[in-house]
Amino acid sequence: MQKANNLKEYRSELRESLDNDFLRTTLDNFAVAYRAGRANAFKDMDVHGLIDEIACSKDEAAASLDALYKQFKEKAEAAGVHVHLAKDAKEANDIIASIAKNANCKKIVKSKSMTAEETLLNHALEDEGLEVTETDLGEWIIQLRHEGPSHMVMPAIHLSRYQVGDLFTEVTGKKQDSEIEKLVKVARRELRQKYVEADMGISGANFAVAETGSIGLVTNEGNARLVTTLPRVHVALMGLDKLLPTLHDALRILKALPRNATGQAITSYVTWITGANECASAADGKKEIHFVLLDNGRSELAKDPLFSQVLRCVRCGACANVCPVYRLVGGHKMGHIYIGAIGLILTYFFHGKDAAKNLVQNCINCEACKDICAGGIDLPRLIKEIHARIQDEDGHPLPSLLLGKVLKNRKLFHTLLRTAKWAQKPVAEKDGFIRHLPMVFAKEHGFRALPTIAETPFRDRWEEIRPVVQNPRYRVALFSGCVQDFVYPEQMEAAVKLFAAESVDMSYPMGQSCCGLPVQMMGEMNASREVCVQNLRAFEAGGYDYVITLCASCAAHLKHNYPKLVMDTPSLALKAREFADRVIDYSSFVHDVLKVKADDFVQTGGKATYHAPCHLCRGLDVHEAPRELISTGGLEYVECGEEEVCCGFGGTFSMKFPELSAELLKKKLANVEATGAGVLLTDCPGCIMQLRGGLKNQGSSIKVRHVSEVLADNRKK
Amino acid sequence: MTTDYCQTFVDKAKAVSAIVSEVKSEDEALQYVIDLCDRKEACQLLVSGCERDLSEKAEQLCEAKQKKVIAAPGLTKALYDKLAEMSAKAGFECIDSGMRDHLAGVDIGFTFAEYGMAETGSLMLDCPGEDMRLATMVSEFHVCVLPKSKICKDSYAVEEMMLARMGKTPDYLAFITGASRTADIERVLALGVHGPLELHILLLED
């Protein structure tokens, strides 16, 4: 559980995780193995189709929670089950405590339930003098250690066999060694005793099926079957979001849940319970069953046009499995009770602003979670929205306010950048890097060298270099973004050169400004929207076949976020959609539209590897185009390990969490070095800044370049 | 149609460490159970942890067990009688009820599955009766007969059958796929946590 009061304290908590070698190695191995396991489990399946179906079905369920609850209750009660609705955590805990009291229960065995974690049920029951034993192995381990889960599916993933061995020695009073197979058997026998003694079993539920009044439980260990069979009372605690209209809806989710969670086609046990089933230890031979459905803000959430999609979550935990930040710091630091990307969001709704305020800033916006989510939830967007909401409630921090103010005023912003060029003079080296980092950067930013502001921004060069193209094949507008305009204008010039040679007529609207992503990342939604409107106006002249940007982040932001930012203003919404439809990234334009040929390039043959920018591979779903362009453009493409994993830049993220950014960069560069390539190519100036700065700092000879630069260089004259 | 799915079922079930064999008749299935029980370690529950250093309370539970036990609730009377007779001859205790007296564990739980699902190599067992449920849970080994004609493509194909059962409440239905497993310690796979250590599937020619 993350407890920091402010970002500074939170950063020092993160530092502890970074220093935990066991955690780091475990999560690294898991991240790599998970990706392969999942791909294998979904082989030959239409994953996107399945996820779309789940999203639709969950959305429909969320829209009719009241009716589903009513139907579920009627069906379940007709079959002899007691159904309760709890408005919040306390009410749920009170209901369960009174069930225990009325049925004279003393000992309770539990099967893992995230909902019970959410309500902190164990503490509440223990306060009532009840003995509660978790039976899921991982959950039992963390219960004995008085910790919360660090992963939704593997709650004790942060612990080593040695820690578990020591713990079990304490619990059994006998010396235990650390062999996993043996530890599992010790748990088996110790917990079997608990099942035998218990008079109440508590489970969660993965599905609550309204048409039959049944619940479905998905487990591997089989503890849920014992917990729901042996004790004479069974209580299942579940969120209202578990309600589904039909069994088919549940079976559909079951196709995705285990595959997405652990790469299993299905778990060892899936249990479907309908009605008060036979129980030999109950007085009348029938088990006393209670279903407790927890609201805790869910029905409010269901009404929110944007956040209702949160209720699509099936608790597979995959968003943590692919999160590069989770991989560095683990679940205790990347969540409160619910962890990972969905955890950052749920924490705000279930546990409040204070528990969420630091967490929501720790998203690098790489979109890996969105890409993998079984419910197709736009997690990064929701995290940003919550960040913005918290700032609206709490007041905006000064740097974020300032950036917002500056970016809203294009002329001021550009004047500042021009001024920076002079301000940097005393520290600028001829090689294009700043020699000593200015004092505003603390020493933790020293992991990468920073570039200097270019002598002449692209916008000042444009009229001079603008090519005259006769009989153009296409008319396009260039969107430079601030980094390529003011730091790397040569990348833009390289594109202009190739486009002219390919008979593309170009415009560069001068009214354009920063795309606005940085302020959106800092939770400044109003500023983000204003910048968006400015850019829409700048490109209004129209008549362009395409709007081309060489920055993957700009491209994804223009394409996906602009229409959302102005959707409440109909006239702008239409404009934004038309604009977004024309936006294309450099590699896709050159590869898919211009269809350049290898014959037009000098085949220089050097080895080049690639870094896939998050906003290109996931943001725009572009994978093959840049890699094929490398070969077409005359170089030999060598694949890099974890090519589609974030480099750690994340715009303002790297300023806020330099330690995390540095670690992500370190991993990335190790993979790059391992390829033996002399050139590293990519499609995003932000990534280039990060990668080039990191390699420079390491004294590496690998050159980092934009794909556009290589193509311009190698094109036959 | 079923034969198409049979091979997929076998492949998928084996991939999750189920032990799959073919039997030509119910008698052959019974013989399989007796042979398997015979081969099991002398101290029946060794494999499930009672030789470990347990707390005193957990050790006491193990001491309750004296003789090898086969639990076979839910069989037809004729088949159960046959198994009971074979068990007696081999020196095993055979039960079809009273599972609560055997919570320390029984050696073998013997059941028939209602359906098989090829997509995942899963068995579908309806067990509204508590003894049947416990037999598939507290046994060290679970041996389950699956008639080949009952192998379907996937869970969607058994949906209607499930709904019919859920309609006759109360009901307790399970998909069982491979042995009980965990990867909660260092993500290392270990079989047999709370449920059976081994799942034997006997494909019955029918």
Coordinates of C-alpha atoms in Angstrom, one line a residue, chain A residues 412-654:
Chain A
L412 CA 5.3 33.6 -25.6
F413 CA 6.3 29.9 -25.9
H414 CA 8.3 30.4 -29.0
T415 CA 10.0 33.5 -27.6
L416 CA 11.0 31.6 -24.6
L417 CA 12.6 28.9 -26.7
R418 CA 14.4 31.5 -28.7
T419 CA 15.6 33.1 -25.5
A420 CA 16.8 29.7 -24.2
K421 CA 19.0 29.4 -27.2
W422 CA 21.0 32.5 -25.9
A423 CA 20.7 31.4 -22.3
Q424 CA 22.3 28.1 -23.1
K425 CA 25.3 29.6 -24.9
P426 CA 27.7 29.4 -21.9
V427 CA 27.0 25.7 -21.4
A428 CA 26.5 24.6 -25.0
E429 CA 29.1 22.3 -26.6
K430 CA 29.7 22.2 -30.4
D431 CA 28.5 18.6 -30.5
G432 CA 24.9 19.7 -29.9
F433 CA 24.7 18.8 -26.2
I434 CA 24.6 20.9 -23.1
R435 CA 27.9 20.6 -21.2
H436 CA 26.7 21.0 -17.6
L437 CA 23.1 20.7 -16.8
P438 CA 21.6 23.9 -15.6
M439 CA 20.9 24.2 -11.8
V440 CA 17.2 23.6 -12.3
F441 CA 18.0 20.0 -13.0
A442 CA 19.1 18.2 -9.9
K443 CA 21.8 15.6 -10.2
E444 CA 19.4 12.7 -10.7
H445 CA 18.8 14.1 -14.2
G446 CA 22.5 13.4 -15.1
F447 CA 21.7 10.0 -16.6
R448 CA 21.4 11.5 -20.1
A449 CA 22.9 14.4 -21.8
L450 CA 20.4 17.1 -23.0
P451 CA 20.5 18.6 -26.5
T452 CA 21.0 22.3 -27.1
I453 CA 18.3 24.4 -28.8
A454 CA 19.0 24.6 -32.5
E455 CA 20.7 27.7 -34.0
T456 CA 17.7 28.3 -36.3
P457 CA 14.3 26.7 -35.8
F458 CA 12.7 25.0 -38.6
R459 CA 9.9 27.6 -38.9
D460 CA 12.6 30.3 -39.6
R461 CA 14.2 28.2 -42.3
W462 CA 10.9 27.2 -44.0
E463 CA 10.5 30.0 -46.6
E464 CA 14.2 29.6 -47.6
I465 CA 14.1 25.8 -48.1
R466 CA 10.5 25.4 -49.3
P467 CA 10.8 23.4 -52.5
V468 CA 8.8 24.2 -55.6
V469 CA 7.1 21.0 -56.7
Q470 CA 5.7 20.7 -60.2
N471 CA 2.7 18.4 -60.8
P472 CA 2.5 17.2 -57.2
R473 CA 1.3 13.7 -56.4
Y474 CA 0.0 14.8 -53.1
R475 CA -0.5 18.1 -51.2
V476 CA 0.5 17.8 -47.6
A477 CA 0.9 20.0 -44.5
L478 CA 3.8 19.5 -42.1
F479 CA 3.3 19.4 -38.4
S480 CA 6.7 19.8 -36.7
G481 CA 5.9 19.7 -33.0
C482 CA 8.1 21.8 -30.8
V483 CA 11.1 19.5 -30.5
Q484 CA 11.7 19.1 -34.2
D485 CA 11.0 22.8 -34.8
F486 CA 13.4 24.1 -32.1
V487 CA 15.8 21.2 -31.3
Y488 CA 16.1 18.9 -34.3
P489 CA 15.1 20.9 -37.4
E490 CA 17.4 18.7 -39.4
Q491 CA 14.9 15.8 -39.1
M492 CA 12.2 18.0 -40.7
E493 CA 14.6 19.1 -43.4
A494 CA 15.4 15.5 -44.2
A495 CA 11.7 14.8 -44.7
V496 CA 11.3 17.9 -46.9
K497 CA 14.1 16.7 -49.1
L498 CA 12.6 13.3 -49.7
F499 CA 9.1 14.5 -50.1
A500 CA 10.2 17.0 -52.8
A501 CA 12.1 14.3 -54.6
E502 CA 8.8 12.2 -54.5
S503 CA 6.8 15.1 -55.9
V504 CA 4.9 16.0 -52.7
D505 CA 3.8 19.6 -52.4
M506 CA 4.2 20.9 -48.8
S507 CA 2.9 23.6 -46.6
Y508 CA 4.0 24.6 -43.2
P509 CA 1.3 26.6 -41.4
M510 CA 3.0 29.1 -39.2
G511 CA 0.2 29.3 -36.7
Q512 CA 1.0 25.8 -35.4
S513 CA 2.3 25.2 -31.9
C514 CA 3.1 22.4 -29.6
C515 CA 0.7 19.6 -30.0
G516 CA -0.4 20.0 -26.3
L517 CA 0.4 16.5 -25.1
P518 CA 2.9 17.7 -22.5
V519 CA 0.3 19.8 -20.7
Q520 CA -2.2 17.1 -20.9
M521 CA 0.3 14.7 -19.3
M522 CA 0.6 17.2 -16.5
G523 CA -3.2 17.3 -16.0
E524 CA -3.8 20.7 -17.6
M525 CA -6.8 19.8 -19.6
N526 CA -7.9 23.3 -20.3
A527 CA -4.5 24.3 -21.7
S528 CA -4.5 21.1 -23.7
R529 CA -7.8 22.0 -25.2
E530 CA -6.8 25.5 -26.1
V531 CA -3.6 24.4 -27.8
C532 CA -5.7 21.9 -29.8
V533 CA -8.1 24.6 -31.0
Q534 CA -5.1 26.8 -32.0
N535 CA -3.7 24.1 -34.1
L536 CA -7.0 23.2 -35.7
R537 CA -7.3 26.8 -36.7
A538 CA -3.7 26.9 -38.1
F539 CA -4.4 23.9 -40.4
E540 CA -7.9 25.2 -41.3
A541 CA -6.8 26.4 -44.7
G542 CA -7.2 22.8 -45.7
G543 CA -7.0 21.2 -49.1
Y544 CA -4.3 18.9 -47.7
D545 CA -4.3 15.2 -48.5
Y546 CA -2.4 14.5 -45.4
V547 CA -1.0 16.2 -42.3
I548 CA 2.4 14.7 -41.7
T549 CA 4.3 14.6 -38.5
L550 CA 7.6 13.0 -37.7
C551 CA 6.8 12.8 -34.1
A552 CA 4.9 9.6 -33.1
S553 CA 3.6 11.2 -29.9
C554 CA 2.3 14.3 -31.8
A555 CA 0.8 12.0 -34.4
A556 CA -1.1 9.9 -31.9
H557 CA -2.2 12.9 -29.9
L558 CA -3.5 14.8 -32.9
K559 CA -5.2 11.7 -34.3
H560 CA -6.8 10.3 -31.2
N561 CA -7.0 13.0 -28.6
Y562 CA -8.0 16.1 -30.6
P563 CA -11.5 14.8 -31.5
K564 CA -12.0 13.9 -27.8
L565 CA -10.8 17.2 -26.5
V566 CA -13.3 19.2 -28.5
M567 CA -16.2 16.7 -28.7
D568 CA -18.5 19.0 -26.6
T569 CA -18.3 21.8 -29.3
P570 CA -20.0 20.4 -32.4
S571 CA -18.4 22.8 -34.9
L572 CA -15.0 22.0 -33.6
A573 CA -15.7 18.3 -33.3
L574 CA -16.3 18.0 -37.0
K575 CA -13.2 20.0 -37.8
A576 CA -11.1 17.8 -35.4
R577 CA -12.3 14.6 -37.0
E578 CA -11.5 15.8 -40.5
F579 CA -8.1 17.0 -39.3
A580 CA -7.5 13.7 -37.4
D581 CA -8.4 11.6 -40.4
R582 CA -5.6 13.3 -42.4
V583 CA -2.9 12.9 -39.8
I584 CA -0.3 10.4 -40.7
D585 CA 3.1 9.6 -39.3
Y586 CA 6.2 9.9 -41.4
S587 CA 7.0 6.2 -41.9
S588 CA 3.5 5.2 -42.8
F589 CA 3.3 8.0 -45.3
V590 CA 6.6 7.1 -47.0
H591 CA 6.0 3.4 -46.9
D592 CA 2.2 3.0 -47.4
V593 CA 1.4 6.1 -49.4
L594 CA 4.5 7.0 -51.4
K595 CA 5.6 3.3 -51.6
V596 CA 9.3 4.2 -52.1
K597 CA 11.4 1.5 -53.9
A598 CA 14.8 0.1 -52.8
D599 CA 16.1 1.1 -56.3
D600 CA 15.9 4.7 -55.4
F601 CA 18.3 4.3 -52.5
V602 CA 22.0 3.6 -52.3
Q603 CA 22.3 0.3 -50.5
T604 CA 25.0 1.2 -47.9
G605 CA 24.4 -2.0 -45.9
G606 CA 25.4 -0.9 -42.4
K607 CA 23.6 -2.7 -39.5
A608 CA 20.7 -0.7 -38.1
T609 CA 18.4 -1.5 -35.3
Y610 CA 15.1 0.1 -34.3
H611 CA 13.3 1.5 -31.3
A612 CA 9.5 1.5 -31.7
P613 CA 8.1 4.6 -30.1
C614 CA 5.1 3.8 -27.8
H615 CA 2.9 6.2 -29.7
L616 CA 3.8 4.7 -33.0
C617 CA 3.5 1.0 -32.3
R618 CA 0.6 1.1 -29.9
G619 CA -0.7 4.6 -30.3
L620 CA -1.1 4.3 -34.1
D621 CA -0.7 0.5 -34.5
V622 CA 2.2 1.0 -36.9
H623 CA 4.7 -1.9 -36.8
E624 CA 6.1 -3.0 -40.2
A625 CA 6.4 0.4 -42.0
P626 CA 9.5 1.8 -40.3
R627 CA 11.3 -1.6 -40.2
E628 CA 10.8 -2.2 -43.9
L629 CA 11.9 1.4 -44.7
I630 CA 15.2 0.7 -43.0
S631 CA 15.9 -2.1 -45.4
T632 CA 14.4 -0.3 -48.4
G633 CA 16.5 2.8 -47.5
G634 CA 19.7 0.8 -47.8
L635 CA 20.6 -0.5 -44.3
E636 CA 20.4 -4.0 -42.8
Y637 CA 17.7 -4.1 -40.1
V638 CA 18.7 -6.1 -37.0
E639 CA 15.9 -6.7 -34.5
C640 CA 16.4 -5.4 -31.0
G641 CA 15.2 -7.2 -27.8
E642 CA 12.0 -5.7 -26.4
E643 CA 11.8 -3.3 -29.3
E644 CA 8.3 -2.1 -28.5
V645 CA 9.0 -1.4 -24.8
C646 CA 9.2 2.2 -23.7
C647 CA 12.6 4.0 -23.6
G648 CA 11.6 5.9 -20.5
F649 CA 11.2 9.3 -22.0
G650 CA 7.5 9.9 -21.6
G651 CA 7.9 13.6 -22.0
T652 CA 7.3 15.3 -18.6
F653 CA 7.4 11.9 -16.9
S654 CA 11.2 11.8 -17.2

